[in-house]
Coordinates of C-alpha atoms and ligand atoms in Angstrom, one line a residue:
X11 CA 4.5 1.2 17.6
X12 CA 4.3 4.4 16.1
X13 CA 2.6 6.6 18.2
X14 CA 2.6 10.0 19.4
X15 CA 5.1 9.7 21.5
X16 CA 7.5 7.4 19.7
X17 CA 7.1 9.6 16.5
X18 CA 9.0 12.3 18.7
X19 CA 12.3 10.6 18.8
X20 CA 12.5 10.1 15.0
X21 CA 15.0 12.2 13.0
X22 CA 13.3 15.7 11.9
X23 CA 12.8 14.5 8.2
X24 CA 10.9 11.6 9.4
X25 CA 8.4 13.4 11.7
X26 CA 4.9 14.7 10.2
X27 CA 4.8 18.6 9.5
X28 CA 2.3 19.6 11.9
X29 CA 1.6 18.2 15.1
X30 CA -2.0 16.3 15.5
X31 CA -2.3 17.9 19.0
X32 CA -2.9 20.8 17.7
X33 CA -5.3 20.4 15.1
X34 CA -8.9 20.1 15.2
X35 CA -11.4 18.0 13.3
X36 CA -12.7 20.2 10.7
X37 CA -12.4 17.7 7.6
X38 CA -14.4 14.4 7.6
X39 CA -13.3 11.8 5.1
X40 CA -15.2 8.6 3.9
X41 CA -13.0 6.4 2.4
X42 CA -10.3 5.0 5.0
X43 CA -8.3 3.9 1.9
X44 CA -4.5 4.1 0.8
X45 CA -5.2 7.2 -1.8
X46 CA -6.7 9.5 1.0
X47 CA -4.0 9.0 3.3
X48 CA -1.6 9.4 0.3
X49 CA -3.2 12.2 -1.5
X50 CA -5.8 14.7 0.3
X51 CA -4.2 13.9 4.0
X52 CA -0.7 15.1 2.7
X53 CA -2.3 18.2 0.8
X54 CA -4.4 19.0 4.2
X55 CA -1.3 18.5 6.2
X56 CA 0.8 20.9 4.3
X57 CA -1.9 23.6 3.8
X58 CA -2.5 23.5 8.1
X59 CA 1.9 23.2 8.3
X60 CA 1.9 26.6 5.9
X61 CA -1.2 28.4 7.1
X62 CA -0.5 27.6 10.8
X63 CA -4.5 26.8 10.8
X64 CA -5.8 23.5 12.9
X65 CA -7.0 21.6 9.8
X66 CA -7.5 17.8 11.0
X67 CA -9.5 15.3 9.3
X68 CA -11.5 12.4 11.0
X69 CA -11.3 9.7 8.6
X70 CA -14.1 7.0 8.7
X71 CA -14.0 3.4 7.5
X72 CA -17.0 2.6 5.8
X73 CA -16.5 -1.2 5.9
X74 CA -13.6 -2.1 7.9
X75 CA -13.8 -1.5 11.8
X76 CA -10.4 -3.2 12.1
X77 CA -8.5 -0.3 9.8
X78 CA -10.3 2.3 12.1
X79 CA -9.2 0.3 15.1
X80 CA -5.2 -0.1 13.9
X81 CA -5.0 3.4 13.2
X82 CA -6.3 4.7 16.3
X83 CA -4.2 2.2 17.9
X84 CA -1.1 4.2 16.4
X85 CA -2.8 7.5 17.4
X86 CA -4.0 8.0 13.8
X87 CA -0.2 8.7 12.5
X88 CA 1.2 6.7 9.2
X89 CA 3.8 6.8 7.2
X90 CA 3.9 7.6 3.3
X91 CA 7.1 6.5 1.3
X92 CA 7.4 8.1 -2.1
X93 CA 8.9 5.4 -4.4
X94 CA 11.6 7.6 -6.8
X95 CA 13.4 5.8 -9.4
X96 CA 16.3 7.2 -7.3
X97 CA 15.5 5.6 -3.8
X98 CA 12.7 5.7 -1.2
X99 CA 11.7 8.6 0.8
X100 CA 9.9 7.9 4.1
X101 CA 8.2 10.4 6.8
X102 CA 5.2 10.4 9.2
X103 CA 2.3 12.0 8.6
X104 CA 0.1 14.1 11.1
X105 CA -3.3 15.4 9.6
X106 CA -5.5 12.8 10.8
X107 CA -6.9 13.3 14.1
X108 CA -9.4 10.5 14.6
X109 CA -10.5 7.7 12.9
X110 CA -13.9 5.8 13.1
X111 CA -15.9 3.4 11.9
X112 CA -19.2 4.1 9.8
X113 CA -21.3 1.3 11.3
X114 CA -20.3 0.7 15.0
X115 CA -19.6 4.7 15.2
X116 CA -22.4 6.1 13.4
X117 CA -23.8 8.5 15.9
X118 CA -20.0 9.9 16.5
X119 CA -20.5 10.5 12.4
X120 CA -23.2 11.9 12.5
X121 CA -22.4 14.7 15.5
X122 CA -19.5 15.5 13.5
X123 CA -21.4 15.9 9.9
X124 CA -23.6 18.2 12.4
X125 CA -20.7 19.8 13.9
X126 CA -20.4 23.9 12.6
X127 CA -16.1 23.4 12.5
X128 CA -17.0 20.6 10.1
X129 CA -17.1 22.8 6.7
X130 CA -15.3 19.6 4.4
X131 CA -16.3 16.7 3.8
X132 CA -14.7 14.3 1.5
X133 CA -14.5 10.8 -0.4
X134 CA -12.7 8.0 -1.5
X135 CA -15.1 5.0 -1.6
X136 CA -14.5 3.7 -4.9
X137 CA -17.3 3.9 -8.1
X138 CA -19.0 1.2 -5.9
X139 CA -19.8 3.9 -3.1
X140 CA -22.2 5.9 -5.0
X141 CA -24.4 2.7 -6.4
X142 CA -28.0 3.6 -6.2
X143 CA -30.3 -0.1 -6.2
X144 CA -29.8 0.0 -3.5
X145 CA -28.0 2.8 -2.0
X146 CA -24.2 2.5 -1.1
X147 CA -24.3 2.7 3.5
X148 CA -21.9 5.3 2.5
X149 CA -24.6 7.4 1.0
X150 CA -27.3 6.7 3.5
X151 CA -24.8 7.6 6.2
X152 CA -24.3 10.7 4.6
X153 CA -27.4 11.7 3.5
X154 CA -28.3 10.9 7.3
X155 CA -26.0 13.3 8.7
X156 CA -26.3 16.0 6.1
X157 CA -30.7 16.2 6.7
X158 CA -29.7 16.4 10.4
X159 CA -27.0 19.3 9.7
X160 CA -29.6 21.3 7.6
X161 CA -32.6 20.5 10.5
X162 CA -29.8 21.9 12.9
X163 CA -29.2 25.1 10.7
X164 CA -25.5 24.5 11.1
X165 CA -23.5 26.5 8.7
X166 CA -22.5 25.4 4.9
X167 CA -20.6 22.6 3.9
X168 CA -18.8 21.5 1.1
X169 CA -19.0 18.0 0.1
X170 CA -15.8 16.5 -2.4
X171 CA -15.8 13.3 -4.0
X172 CA -12.3 12.4 -4.5
X173 CA -12.9 9.1 -6.7
X174 CA -11.9 8.8 -10.5
X175 CA -15.1 9.7 -12.1
X176 CA -15.9 12.3 -14.7
X177 CA -18.6 15.2 -13.1
X178 CA -17.8 13.1 -9.6
X179 CA -19.7 16.2 -7.6
X180 CA -22.5 16.0 -9.8
X181 CA -22.7 12.4 -9.4
X182 CA -22.3 12.5 -5.7
X183 CA -25.0 15.5 -5.6
X184 CA -27.5 13.3 -7.7
X185 CA -27.2 10.2 -5.6
X186 CA -27.4 11.8 -2.3
X187 CA -30.7 13.8 -3.5
X188 CA -32.0 11.0 -4.7
X189 CA -32.1 9.3 -1.7
X190 CA -33.3 11.9 0.3
X191 CA -36.1 11.8 -1.9
X192 CA -36.7 8.2 -1.8
X193 CA -36.8 8.2 2.1
X194 CA -40.0 8.8 4.1
X195 CA -38.6 11.7 5.9
X196 CA -41.8 13.8 6.2
X197 CA -39.6 16.7 6.1
X198 CA -37.7 15.8 3.0
X199 CA -38.6 18.6 0.3
X200 CA -37.7 20.9 2.7
X201 CA -34.2 18.9 3.7
X202 CA -33.8 19.2 -0.2
X203 CA -34.1 22.6 -0.5
X204 CA -31.8 23.5 2.4
X205 CA -29.3 21.3 0.5
X206 CA -29.7 23.2 -2.5
X207 CA -28.6 26.6 -0.6
X208 CA -26.2 25.0 1.9
X209 CA -24.1 22.1 0.3
X210 CA -21.7 22.3 -2.6
X211 CA -20.6 19.5 -4.8
X212 CA -17.1 20.6 -6.3
X213 CA -15.8 18.4 -8.8
X214 CA -12.3 17.3 -8.5
X215 CA -9.3 15.5 -10.3
X216 CA -7.2 13.5 -7.9
X217 CA -4.0 11.9 -9.3
X218 CA -1.6 10.2 -7.8
X219 CA -0.6 6.5 -8.6
X220 CA -0.6 5.0 -5.2
X221 CA -0.8 0.9 -5.3
X222 CA -2.4 -1.5 -2.3
X223 CA -0.2 -1.6 0.3
X224 CA 2.0 -5.4 0.5
X225 CA 3.7 -6.8 3.3
X226 CA 7.3 -5.2 1.8
X227 CA 5.8 -2.0 2.4
X228 CA 5.1 -2.7 6.2
X229 CA 8.5 -4.4 6.2
X230 CA 10.1 -1.2 4.3
X231 CA 8.5 1.5 6.6
X232 CA 9.2 -0.7 10.0
X233 CA 13.2 -0.4 8.2
X234 CA 12.8 3.2 7.5
X235 CA 10.9 4.2 10.8
X236 CA 12.2 1.3 13.3
X237 CA 9.1 1.5 14.3
X238 CA 5.8 -0.9 13.6
X239 CA 3.6 0.6 11.1
X240 CA 0.1 -1.2 10.4
X241 CA -1.1 1.3 8.3
X242 CA 2.0 2.6 5.7
X243 CA 1.2 4.2 2.3
X244 CA 3.4 4.3 -0.8
X245 CA 2.9 6.2 -3.8
X246 CA 4.7 7.9 -6.7
X247 CA 6.5 11.6 -6.1
X248 CA 4.1 13.0 -8.9
X249 CA 0.5 14.1 -7.0
X250 CA -1.9 16.6 -8.4
X251 CA -5.4 17.7 -7.2
X252 CA -7.6 20.2 -9.5
X253 CA -10.6 21.1 -8.0
X254 CA -13.8 23.5 -8.9
X255 CA -13.7 27.1 -7.3
X256 CA -17.3 26.2 -6.0
X257 CA -17.1 26.0 -1.9
X258 CA -19.9 26.3 0.4
X259 CA -17.7 27.7 3.5
X260 CA -14.1 27.7 4.7
X261 CA -11.6 24.8 3.3
X262 CA -8.0 24.1 4.0
X263 CA -6.1 26.7 2.0
X264 CA -4.6 23.2 -0.4
X265 CA -3.5 25.8 -3.2
X266 CA -0.8 26.3 -0.6
X267 CA 0.2 22.8 -1.5
X268 CA 0.0 22.8 -5.2
X269 CA -3.8 22.2 -5.9
X270 CA -5.5 24.1 -8.4
X271 CA -8.7 25.7 -7.9
X272 CA -10.1 26.1 -11.5
X273 CA -13.6 27.5 -12.6
X274 CA -14.2 24.2 -14.6
X275 CA -12.4 21.1 -13.9
X276 CA -13.7 19.3 -17.2
X277 CA -10.9 19.4 -19.5
X278 CA -8.6 18.3 -16.7
X279 CA -11.2 15.6 -15.9
X280 CA -11.5 14.0 -19.2
X281 CA -7.7 14.3 -19.7
X282 CA -7.0 12.5 -16.6
X283 CA -9.6 9.8 -17.0
X284 CA -9.3 8.9 -20.5
X285 CA -5.3 9.1 -21.0
X286 CA -4.0 8.3 -17.6
X287 CA -6.8 5.7 -16.2
X288 CA -7.7 4.5 -20.3
X289 CA -4.0 3.8 -20.7
X290 CA -3.8 2.0 -17.0
X291 CA -6.6 0.0 -17.5
X292 CA -5.3 -0.9 -21.4
X293 CA -2.2 -1.8 -19.8
X294 CA -4.0 -4.1 -17.3
X295 CA -5.9 -5.7 -19.6
X296 CA -3.6 -6.5 -21.9
X297 CA -0.4 -6.9 -19.8
X298 CA -2.4 -9.5 -18.0
X299 CA -3.1 -11.2 -21.2
X300 CA 0.6 -11.3 -21.7
X301 CA 1.3 -12.7 -18.4
X302 CA 2.5 -10.0 -16.6
X303 CA 2.4 -9.0 -13.3
X304 CA 2.4 -5.2 -12.7
X305 CA 2.6 -1.6 -14.5
X306 CA 6.3 -0.9 -14.8
X307 CA 6.6 -4.5 -16.1
X308 CA 4.2 -3.9 -18.7
X309 CA 6.2 -0.8 -19.5
X310 CA 9.3 -2.9 -20.1
X311 CA 7.8 -5.0 -22.5
X312 CA 8.4 -3.9 -26.5
X313 CA 4.8 -2.4 -27.0
X314 CA 3.9 -0.9 -23.3
X315 CA 5.2 2.5 -24.2
X316 CA 3.8 2.1 -27.8
X317 CA 0.2 1.2 -26.8
X318 CA 0.2 4.4 -23.9
X319 CA 1.1 6.9 -26.7
X320 CA -1.2 5.1 -29.2
X321 CA -4.1 4.9 -27.1
X322 CA -3.5 8.6 -26.2
X323 CA -3.3 9.9 -29.6
X324 CA -6.4 7.7 -30.2
X325 CA -8.3 9.6 -27.6
X326 CA -7.2 13.2 -27.4
X327 CA -9.3 14.7 -30.3
X328 CA -12.2 14.0 -27.8
X329 CA -10.6 16.2 -25.2
X330 CA -11.9 19.4 -24.6
X331 CA -10.2 22.6 -25.2
X332 CA -8.5 24.0 -21.5
X333 CA -6.7 20.9 -20.0
X334 CA -3.3 20.1 -20.2
X335 CA -1.3 19.4 -23.7
X336 CA -2.0 15.6 -24.1
X337 CA 1.4 15.1 -26.0
X338 CA 3.2 16.3 -22.8
X339 CA 0.9 14.4 -20.7
X340 CA 1.0 11.1 -22.5
X341 CA 5.2 11.8 -22.5
X342 CA 4.8 12.3 -18.5
X343 CA 2.5 9.5 -18.2
X344 CA 5.4 7.4 -19.8
X345 CA 7.9 8.2 -17.2
X346 CA 5.5 7.7 -14.4
X347 CA 4.4 4.3 -15.7
X348 CA 7.9 3.6 -16.1
X349 CA 9.0 4.1 -12.7
X350 CA 10.9 0.9 -11.6
X351 CA 10.5 1.6 -8.0
X352 CA 6.3 1.1 -8.1
X353 CA 5.0 -2.5 -7.9
X354 CA 1.7 -1.4 -9.2
X355 CA -0.3 -4.8 -9.9
X356 CA -2.1 -5.2 -13.2
X357 CA -4.7 -7.2 -11.0
X358 CA -5.6 -4.1 -8.9
X359 CA -6.1 -1.9 -11.7
X360 CA -8.2 -4.5 -13.5
X361 CA -11.2 -5.0 -10.3
X362 CA -14.1 -3.6 -11.4
X363 CA -13.3 -4.2 -14.9
X364 CA -17.1 -3.1 -15.9
X365 CA -17.3 0.0 -13.6
X366 CA -13.9 1.3 -14.8
X367 CA -14.5 0.7 -18.2
X368 CA -17.6 2.7 -18.5
X369 CA -15.6 5.8 -17.2
X370 CA -12.4 5.2 -19.3
X371 CA -12.9 3.7 -22.4
X372 CA -16.9 3.8 -23.8
X373 CA -17.4 7.6 -23.7
X374 CA -14.1 8.0 -26.1
X375 CA -15.1 5.4 -27.9
X376 CA -18.8 6.4 -28.6
X377 CA -17.8 10.0 -29.6
X378 CA -14.8 8.6 -31.9
X379 CA -17.2 6.2 -33.9
X380 CA -20.0 8.9 -34.1
X381 CA -17.1 11.1 -35.9
X382 CA -16.8 8.0 -38.4
X383 CA -12.7 8.2 -36.7
X384 CA -10.9 4.4 -36.5
X385 CA -10.4 3.3 -32.8
X386 CA -8.1 0.4 -33.1
X387 CA -6.4 0.8 -30.2
X388 CA -9.9 1.1 -27.9
X389 CA -10.6 -1.9 -29.7
X390 CA -7.7 -3.8 -29.2
X391 CA -8.1 -3.2 -25.5
X392 CA -11.9 -3.9 -25.5
X393 CA -11.1 -7.6 -27.0
X394 CA -8.1 -7.7 -24.0
X395 CA -10.9 -6.8 -21.6
X396 CA -13.4 -9.5 -22.7
X397 CA -10.5 -12.6 -22.8
X398 CA -11.1 -14.0 -19.9
X399 CA -14.8 -13.4 -19.7
X400 CA -15.5 -15.5 -22.7
X401 CA -18.9 -13.8 -23.5
X402 CA -19.5 -12.4 -27.0
X403 CA -19.0 -8.7 -27.7
X404 CA -22.2 -7.7 -28.2
X405 CA -23.9 -9.5 -24.7
X406 CA -20.4 -7.7 -23.0
X407 CA -21.4 -4.4 -24.0
X408 CA -25.0 -4.9 -23.3
X409 CA -23.8 -5.5 -19.7
X410 CA -21.7 -2.8 -19.1
X411 CA -25.1 -0.3 -20.5
X412 CA -23.7 0.2 -23.7
X413 CA -26.6 -1.2 -26.1
X414 CA -25.8 1.6 -28.6
X415 CA -21.7 0.2 -29.2
X416 CA -23.4 -3.6 -29.1
X417 CA -25.6 -3.1 -31.9
X418 CA -22.4 -1.2 -33.9
X419 CA -21.4 -4.7 -35.9
X420 CA -18.2 -3.2 -37.5
X421 CA -17.3 -2.6 -34.4
X422 CA -18.1 -5.6 -32.4
X423 CA -16.9 -7.7 -35.2
X424 CA -13.3 -5.5 -35.4
X425 CA -13.1 -6.7 -31.5
X426 CA -13.9 -10.1 -31.8
X427 CA -10.7 -10.3 -34.8
X428 CA -8.2 -9.1 -32.2
X429 CA -9.6 -12.5 -29.9
X430 CA -7.2 -15.0 -31.7
X431 CA -3.9 -12.9 -31.4
X432 CA -4.6 -12.2 -27.7
X433 CA -4.9 -16.1 -27.1
X434 CA -1.9 -16.8 -28.5
X435 CA -0.3 -14.0 -26.3
X436 CA 0.5 -11.8 -29.3
X437 CA -0.1 -7.8 -28.1
X438 CA -0.2 -6.6 -31.9
X439 CA -0.4 -2.7 -31.7
Ligands
LIG28 N1 -4.9 4.6 -5.5 C1 -4.9 5.1 -6.2 O1 -3.7 5.1 -7.2 C2 -6.0 6.3 -6.7 C3 -5.4 7.4 -7.6 C4 -6.9 8.3 -7.6 C5 -8.0 8.0 -6.9 N2 -8.0 7.3 -6.3 C6 -9.7 6.6 -6.3 O2 -9.6 6.5 -4.9 C7 -10.2 5.4 -4.8 C8 -9.9 4.4 -3.4 O3 -8.5 4.0 -3.4 P1 -7.6 3.7 -2.6 O4 -6.3 3.3 -3.1 O5 -8.0 4.1 -1.4 O6 -8.6 2.1 -2.5 P2 -8.6 1.2 -1.4 O7 -8.9 -0.3 -1.3 O8 -7.2 1.3 -0.2 O9 -9.6 1.8 -0.4 C9 -11.2 1.8 -1.0 C10 -11.8 2.2 0.4 O10 -13.0 2.9 -0.6 C11 -14.2 1.8 0.3 N3 -14.8 1.2 -0.5 C12 -15.0 0.1 -1.0 N4 -16.0 -0.2 -1.9 C13 -16.8 0.3 -1.0 C14 -18.6 0.1 -1.4 N5 -18.6 -0.5 -1.9 N6 -18.8 1.3 -0.7 C15 -18.3 2.5 0.1 N7 -17.0 2.2 0.4 C16 -16.2 1.7 -0.3 C17 -13.0 1.1 1.4 O11 -13.9 1.1 2.4 C18 -11.9 1.8 1.4 O12 -12.2 2.7 2.1 C19 -10.2 4.6 -5.9 O13 -11.3 3.9 -6.7 C20 -10.2 5.4 -7.0 O14 -11.5 6.3 -7.1 C21 -7.0 6.0 -6.2
LIG29 O1 -7.9 2.9 -7.9 P1 -8.7 2.8 -9.3 O2 -9.1 1.2 -8.7 O3 -10.2 3.3 -9.7 O4 -8.0 2.6 -10.7 C1 -6.5 1.9 -10.6 C2 -5.8 3.1 -11.3 O5 -6.2 3.5 -12.8 C3 -5.8 4.5 -10.6 O6 -5.7 4.3 -9.3 C4 -4.9 5.3 -11.0 O7 -3.6 4.9 -10.4 C5 -5.0 6.6 -10.2 O8 -6.4 7.4 -10.7 C6 -3.7 7.5 -10.6 O9 -4.1 9.0 -10.2

């Protein structure tokens, strides 16, 4: 089994870039999913290796004590396999130094959130992790820990949402403040004032396609390492991290590993959400309607690439200036989505449809309709999303909080008109 002892016998190219024994917990991460392990943990590892600063991560599993235990059993080491069209590259990542289960280990989590050495908290808890009614347990734990930190007068901290949402920093700040406002702590207004001064919520754009780990991935890791790894991750070679340069205190020098620190992430955020995630969700809905399984398979159909390019062209006029060039972005997407080494399941991307559609399609659709522009590709995507629900389009749009679009008769008629062809398995772009 993978461990600090067994890893030292691996070939040098398979070993971590850092010795975890030399790291300290300076980052607390909520959400011990695949994405964190293939993205922020990788940037943090390289930042520590290149700077010599001991930036280690304690990862907190919000729901699964089993995941935290499994990671601890292998000394928090795990492998990352880059799936390249020309072959796989596997190596062990060493930046996670401890793993906790949020419920059972709540005291330890709170102690870390108060620790002056911890100056960064990151999150990958899906859109659901930010919900208000009721408040998600992650929000409760984080607010409680931050309040204790404020009471203790510990140094400022930056809390960084790494989930796919527009304005993710502001969303997180808003929900945490609402939680504090709603609770019965007698000192809640003092806490809110201190948080306003001592807690920063930089917005971020995170990008790397990381499919859920499969049994085949576990077997692949065993093959590459000669050691069992219960928690391997796989991902595409591409990765990007754009962060708002508004941290409240020390942070890992992620820019040493290529992260961009910018005054405003909005153009990058909207480009990514509307072009990449928007196309991803459209490919997922239409691909499933056509009986396909993966993104690469859907891209190999005679309409996959056309769908991506047409959606990007339709939505690009809504993007603010200052972000990536939409045409080259679409070219890159086609290459990334076509990667035959990746097995990204359409049904994984299709989960939590209502939450994703709200972020990925509706803001652009609203903006385009407001300008009187045609929106045939978004209409087709909406029809494919609606197909399995069998709900009338206006009702479906209302259920995702888009009453304005539900009242747009020409839109709902256009979407409804697309349904018969889809039912017959025809994708007409
Ligand atoms: N996988 C990717 O390609 C990718 C790329 C960019 C961004 N992201 C972001 O990262 C998030 C996590 O993706 P992943 O691939 O790690 O998924 P995952 O399923 O491997 O992990 C999801 C994590 O979110 C937590 N979670 C789920 N529901 C929750 C809830 N209701 N409250 C609190 N925590 C909850 C889980 O406990 C787990 O730690 C995505 O939702 C997305 O916002 C993922
Ligand atoms: O991770 P989700 O479930 O929010 O969305 C599925 C994909 O669209 C997403 O994970 C992309 O792969 C990712 O955003 C690429 O950076």
